[in-house]
Amino acid sequence: MFKSLAVPEFLAKIDQIKCIKCKRCIQNCGWSVYAWGGDKVLIDTFKCVKCLRCYHYCPEEAITIEDNPVKYRSNANWGFYNIRNIKRQAETGGIPLTGMGSDMPYPVLFDSLLIDACQVTNPSIDPLREPMELRTYLGKKPAKLEFENGPDGKPKLKTKMPPQIKLEAPFIFAPMSYGSISLNAQKTIAIAAKELGIVMNTGEGGLHEDIYPYRSNIIVQVASGRFGVNPDYLNAGVAVEIKIGQGAKPGIGGHLPGEKIPLDIAKTRMIPVGTDAISPAPQHDIYSIEDLRQLIFAIKEATNYTKPVSVKIAAVHNVAAIASGIVRAGADIVYIDGFRGGTGAAPSIIRDHLGIPIEHALAAVDERLRQEGIRNEASIIAAGGIRSCADAAKAIALGADAVALATSALITMGCTVCGKCYTGNCSWGITTQRPELTVRLDPEVYAERLINLIHAWSHELKEILGALGVNAIESLRGSRERLRGIGLDSQTLDILGVKPVGR
Amino acid sequence: MSHNFHKDISGCGLAGIINKDGKRISGSSISKSLCLMNDRGNGLGAGYAAYGIYPEYKELYAFHIMYDEPACQRDTEEYLKKNYRIEKKEPMPTAPVESITISPMIWRYFVKPLSEKAERDAADLRDDDFVVRTVMKINSEIGGAYVFSSGKNMGAFKGVGMPGEIARFFRIEEYEGYIWTGHTRFPTNTPGWWGGAHPFTLLDWSIVHNGEISSYGINKRYLEMYGYKLTLLTDTEVVTYLFDLLVRKHGLDVLTACTALASPFWKNIDDLQEDEKNAMTALRMVYASALMNGPFSILFGHSKGLVGFNDRIKLRPLVAATKGKTVYMASEESAIREICPSPEKIWAPRAGEPVIAELEG
Amino acid sequence: MQVIDAKGIYYRDLNQKVREAVAKGEKEVLLKNVNGQYYIGDGLNGESTITIEGVPGNDLAAFMDGPTLIVKDNAQDNISNTMNSGKVIIHGNAGDVLGYGMRGGKLHIRGNVGYRVGIHMKGYKKQAPVIIAGGKAGDFFGEYMAGGILILLNLDGEKDSRPTVGDYAGTGMHGGVIFIRGEVDKKLCGAEVGITDPDEEDIKLLKEHLTDYCKDFNLNIDEIMKGSFKKLTPASLRPYGNLYAY
Ligand code: SF4
Ligand code: SF4
């Protein structure tokens, strides 16, 4: 009898000559691919997800993980995953789940955008020797300022400034709840955010007491499940975010099954141990834009107008109009999550087919807010598929005030984007709550790597600014004149508001 | 399509003079000063702005308009007649200059907006706003017509040629002003268009500018959000409108506006006393998209004064000098010495630190 | 001595005359009524001394290799650009970007200097370029400095509230040495710079160069040496070793 007609994706192989039978692979694999057979390691390759934990921990380099050559007969129309998903659905009658961002080969417009550089008419600036500023403030800005003369004759601000989030670089860590990721992963991010002078976001899972010390670098999230939300929580961080949707699963709620709700998560989410943590698809107090306004101001009241309120939405077709409504409803920050954004768990049907990419969404929103003369009323955070500093720089040039990173942050902790987060077995201790796996992630150690990443991206961003001949990030922000599209049709160029290369 | 434009790039030399006591002097000095820097230009553009030159019409807006052909003039005047009382209309007095073989038709008008006209009723506009709207309308909608000066008791004179040639062409030695600015230009493309020369003006604002604003893209989009139409695609246009927005519409004083446009670095702001720090932090936050980044030095003239300033890391030169009630500013010290051989004080302003000279009394 | 009246003469004609005089073997040339002419002394070699009355234009002594230029008044930007040897003496103030890539010779300025002075000066073999300014300096003093000696004296004391040296002093410095008379605020120095007190050797070196400087301007060396100096040197020859990934 066969195990499954869904052919395994990967073949895990051990070179028996090299193997010293130390059994580290058995301990390390979160998916139980390996077992001890008395005289050698046995392999159940059906379970392998190619997370490569075993490969890195094998002292003898005895392990190889190959793409299974016995896929199906190649067929340009019926791809491997089409066939495999049908087999899986035939076997289970269920919806195939996925984790991480979509891996479908949709065009990535970031890869079709090129950045300008200075030659002769304006000088490039040396970012290593001359000042180069990345500091960014997120929040509502008045259209103009009024000053009066202070007692010392120096100008004194008369206009009252709305609250702002101060970032030392235009990067933030995207919301990932305790529950979807481990507490150690959250701590790693919190340590890094504090050290870097940027912010992280609790996600919708409440705020664990271990994260409290980092509160001046935290945005707390309020989602449809309202987990862990009370007045203390609202006031705990530097800002509050209302989550409407997520790029990977627009229009879809969340479901953390009861078996994944141990005591600690239950406490943080303020729900009983073992009950399902369900985030309804919509916020049931928001069926329309005026309801959003009501919630925004309920939060502003609860926080005495001291915290910017952010609204996070998935990028969908009508995103520009939606964003405009959000700004008019009083949000200080609009967080737009493109459809390539990551997730702990989402039905592949949703993740791979709903929503629009961040590039188009961001360009449309920024332009719309400008046309309506309200771009200053809110900052824009772009998220969902920022893979490199180049993507970040292009997003900023398209109009983002800051970009949010999730997957790239997890990659610094060992994640290989295997996409199996929803199983709760992450061997790297990131998207799992199994204590034997989460202990692997030492926050102090991994925070260092995450800090390195942001430092490296900051250096890269400064190099780009220098080549552009500017020394402050605000001179790149929204400066689409410094972008050109390569191989894009004129309609896409128009949506992006950029000229084609050569013009 | 607002993104699909070709930006104009140029390098340059500039000079400015103000008599703080309001004493009016002929345009020959500024021309002499500018001619010394001929090598900073390439003959593809030069120009002057002067304040105090039309005392007999000082309550009226003086429009200087260039036309490519009579039809443009007809359309423009039709529009003007509907909306303005035209007190006087005449061809711009010019003199033949051998090297200037082609020039547009240039006319000037002294006008006053008609308050009761429909165009105006729609929006409750003040005279200045209405004039701005007129300028934008003619420049963007009437092809071949271009308003290059629209202030009161001031005017711009500019075209394609070396500074000396343009001065002779417009007979600027016959005008007397208390503020003069001048510019010689080195465009890297060859538009050969008279309107592209500096100064760029709007109402009483006039800008001459040297360098390249690398943040042009976002400065332009920022201004567009406030309804400015950037038809010329030059940095100078951007600078003029930024001043118009910050000073005229937002009511910032000139020093604060300059500080917003060439702001101090965060490292220096963080070191300030609390009140000033808050003020500067807010200024940078709110006017982030107005920050002019990249190499520039600028002379900004208005009816009450002259301001010179340069970029935040001083990538373009600027020298200032004083003698008696007169303040001089130029790209090079020698350009000042040419008309003021022994100034009382001569100095190079620091990066982003404006030199503000205002009329007395 | 040959006297040339530069009044109203275009720089090309003026510099042609200067080149001809020097080619003839003229040891002393006096340029009267100079104002704004570019490139005086540009690419010139030999031993002549050229005295300039008035304010010379930009790129004075660019690529110069040997002669001495004496400017009686102020001078403008880009002096001693990539100069190889010789001497430039300026009795007034001077502008921005002085001694860019200067490989040898001396630039003595009595007054203040502008931004980016001594930028990317370099020593090569036995050559060590020297710039000495008697007043204060703007920002980016000694930027990217790779060799040679920069000395800033602030002789005229606190005429204004500005510090002796501007912000970002020695930023990107990876060779050479800067001496500044008076105190130096660490906050105004580039990250790559170390500040120390000069040792005996340094004082000897300073005295040697300053003696020559004092001769040019008729100043008292002992007075100047009474002030204390700070020495700025690069903290590392490779300040950016950690910047790049493997
Ligand atoms: S980790 Fe490597 S060496 Fe150890 S048992 Fe597994 S395959 Fe063998
Ligand atoms: S977090 Fe873990 S399970 Fe999820 S993609 Fe990364 S390695 Fe795989």
Coordinates of C-alpha atoms in Angstrom, one line a residue, chain A residues 160-344:
Chain A
K160 CA 1.0 71.4 18.5
M161 CA 2.6 68.4 16.9
P162 CA 0.7 65.2 16.7
P163 CA 2.5 62.2 18.3
Q164 CA 5.2 60.6 16.2
I165 CA 7.1 57.3 16.2
K166 CA 10.8 58.1 15.8
L167 CA 12.9 55.6 13.8
E168 CA 16.6 55.8 13.3
A169 CA 16.2 54.1 9.9
P170 CA 13.1 53.7 7.8
F171 CA 12.7 50.0 8.7
I172 CA 10.3 48.5 11.1
F173 CA 9.6 44.9 12.1
A174 CA 6.2 43.7 10.8
P175 CA 3.5 42.4 13.2
M176 CA 4.1 38.8 14.2
S177 CA 2.1 37.6 17.2
Y178 CA 3.2 35.5 20.0
G179 CA 1.5 32.3 19.0
S180 CA 2.3 32.6 15.3
I181 CA 6.0 32.9 16.3
S182 CA 7.7 31.8 19.5
L183 CA 8.3 34.1 22.4
N184 CA 12.0 33.8 21.8
A185 CA 11.5 34.9 18.3
Q186 CA 9.6 37.9 19.5
K187 CA 12.2 38.7 22.1
T188 CA 14.9 38.5 19.4
I189 CA 13.0 41.1 17.4
A190 CA 12.4 43.3 20.5
I191 CA 16.0 43.4 21.5
A192 CA 17.0 44.3 18.0
A193 CA 14.4 47.0 17.6
K194 CA 15.5 48.7 20.8
E195 CA 19.2 48.5 19.9
L196 CA 18.5 49.8 16.4
G197 CA 16.1 52.6 17.5
I198 CA 13.3 51.3 15.4
V199 CA 10.1 49.5 16.3
M200 CA 8.5 46.1 16.3
N201 CA 4.9 45.2 16.4
T202 CA 3.3 42.7 18.8
G203 CA 0.9 41.4 16.2
E204 CA -2.5 40.5 17.5
G205 CA -1.5 38.1 20.2
G206 CA -1.1 40.5 23.1
L207 CA 2.0 41.7 24.9
H208 CA 3.9 39.1 26.9
E209 CA 5.4 40.5 30.1
D210 CA 8.9 39.5 28.9
I211 CA 8.5 42.0 26.0
Y212 CA 7.4 44.9 28.3
P213 CA 10.9 46.2 28.8
Y214 CA 11.0 47.0 25.1
R215 CA 7.8 49.0 25.2
S216 CA 9.3 52.2 23.8
N217 CA 10.1 50.2 20.7
I218 CA 6.8 48.5 20.3
I219 CA 3.6 49.1 18.4
V220 CA 0.7 47.2 19.9
Q221 CA -1.9 45.7 17.6
V222 CA -5.6 45.5 17.9
A223 CA -7.2 42.9 15.6
S224 CA -10.6 41.3 15.3
G225 CA -9.8 38.8 18.0
R226 CA -8.9 41.6 20.5
F227 CA -6.5 39.3 22.2
G228 CA -4.8 40.7 25.2
V229 CA -6.3 44.2 24.6
N230 CA -7.0 46.3 27.6
P231 CA -6.2 50.0 28.4
D232 CA -2.8 49.1 29.8
Y233 CA -2.0 47.3 26.6
L234 CA -3.2 50.2 24.4
N235 CA -0.9 52.5 26.4
A236 CA 2.0 50.1 26.6
G237 CA 3.8 50.9 23.3
V238 CA 4.6 53.9 21.2
A239 CA 1.6 53.4 18.9
V240 CA -1.5 51.4 18.4
E241 CA -2.3 49.5 15.2
I242 CA -5.7 48.4 14.0
K243 CA -5.4 45.4 11.9
I244 CA -7.9 45.1 9.2
G245 CA -6.2 42.7 7.0
Q246 CA -3.0 41.0 6.0
G247 CA -1.5 40.8 2.5
A248 CA -1.1 37.0 2.5
K249 CA -4.7 36.5 3.4
P250 CA -6.9 39.5 2.7
G251 CA -10.4 39.1 3.9
I252 CA -9.5 36.1 6.0
G253 CA -9.3 35.8 9.7
G254 CA -7.0 33.8 11.8
H255 CA -7.3 30.6 13.7
L256 CA -4.8 29.4 16.3
P257 CA -6.1 25.9 17.3
G258 CA -6.6 25.2 21.0
E259 CA -3.8 22.7 21.1
K260 CA -1.4 25.5 20.3
I261 CA -2.6 27.6 23.2
P262 CA -0.5 26.6 26.2
L263 CA -0.6 28.6 29.4
D264 CA 1.8 31.3 28.5
I265 CA 0.1 32.1 25.2
A266 CA -3.3 31.9 26.9
K267 CA -2.1 34.4 29.5
T268 CA -0.8 36.8 26.9
R269 CA -3.9 36.6 24.8
M270 CA -6.0 36.7 27.9
I271 CA -8.0 33.6 27.0
P272 CA -8.4 30.2 28.7
V273 CA -5.8 27.5 28.1
G274 CA -6.7 25.2 25.3
T275 CA -9.5 27.2 23.7
D276 CA -9.2 28.1 20.0
A277 CA -8.0 31.6 19.4
I278 CA -10.2 32.8 16.6
S279 CA -9.7 36.1 14.8
P280 CA -12.8 36.8 12.9
A281 CA -12.4 37.8 9.2
P282 CA -13.7 41.3 9.7
Q283 CA -13.5 43.5 12.8
H284 CA -17.1 43.2 13.8
D285 CA -17.3 46.7 15.0
I286 CA -16.1 47.9 11.6
Y287 CA -18.5 47.3 8.7
S288 CA -17.8 50.7 7.1
I289 CA -15.4 53.6 7.1
E290 CA -17.3 55.6 9.7
D291 CA -17.0 52.6 12.0
L292 CA -13.3 52.7 11.5
R293 CA -13.3 56.3 12.5
Q294 CA -15.2 55.4 15.6
L295 CA -12.6 52.8 16.6
I296 CA -9.7 55.0 15.8
F297 CA -11.0 57.7 18.1
A298 CA -12.0 55.2 20.7
I299 CA -8.3 54.2 20.8
K300 CA -7.2 57.8 20.7
E301 CA -9.4 58.6 23.7
A302 CA -8.1 55.6 25.6
T303 CA -4.6 56.7 25.0
N304 CA -5.3 60.4 25.5
Y305 CA -4.1 61.3 22.0
T306 CA -0.5 60.5 22.9
K307 CA -0.1 57.6 20.4
P308 CA -0.3 57.6 16.7
V309 CA -2.9 55.1 15.4
S310 CA -2.0 53.0 12.5
V311 CA -4.4 51.0 10.3
K312 CA -3.1 47.9 8.6
I313 CA -4.8 46.7 5.4
A314 CA -4.1 44.2 2.8
A315 CA -3.4 45.6 -0.7
V316 CA -6.5 44.9 -2.7
H317 CA -7.8 46.3 -5.9
N318 CA -9.3 49.5 -4.5
V319 CA -6.6 50.2 -2.1
A320 CA -6.1 53.8 -3.0
A321 CA -9.7 54.8 -2.2
I322 CA -9.6 52.7 0.9
A323 CA -6.4 54.3 2.1
S324 CA -7.8 57.7 1.5
G325 CA -10.8 56.8 3.6
I326 CA -8.5 55.5 6.3
V327 CA -6.6 58.8 6.4
R328 CA -9.8 60.8 6.4
A329 CA -11.1 58.6 9.3
G330 CA -8.2 59.9 11.3
A331 CA -5.5 57.3 11.1
D332 CA -1.9 58.6 11.5
I333 CA -0.3 55.8 9.7
V334 CA -1.5 53.6 6.9
Y335 CA 0.2 50.2 6.8
I336 CA -0.2 48.5 3.4
D337 CA 0.6 44.8 3.1
G338 CA 1.2 43.5 -0.4
F339 CA -0.1 40.1 -1.5
R340 CA 3.4 38.6 -1.5
G341 CA 3.6 39.2 2.3
G342 CA 4.3 36.4 4.7
T343 CA 2.0 34.6 7.0
G344 CA 2.1 31.9 9.7

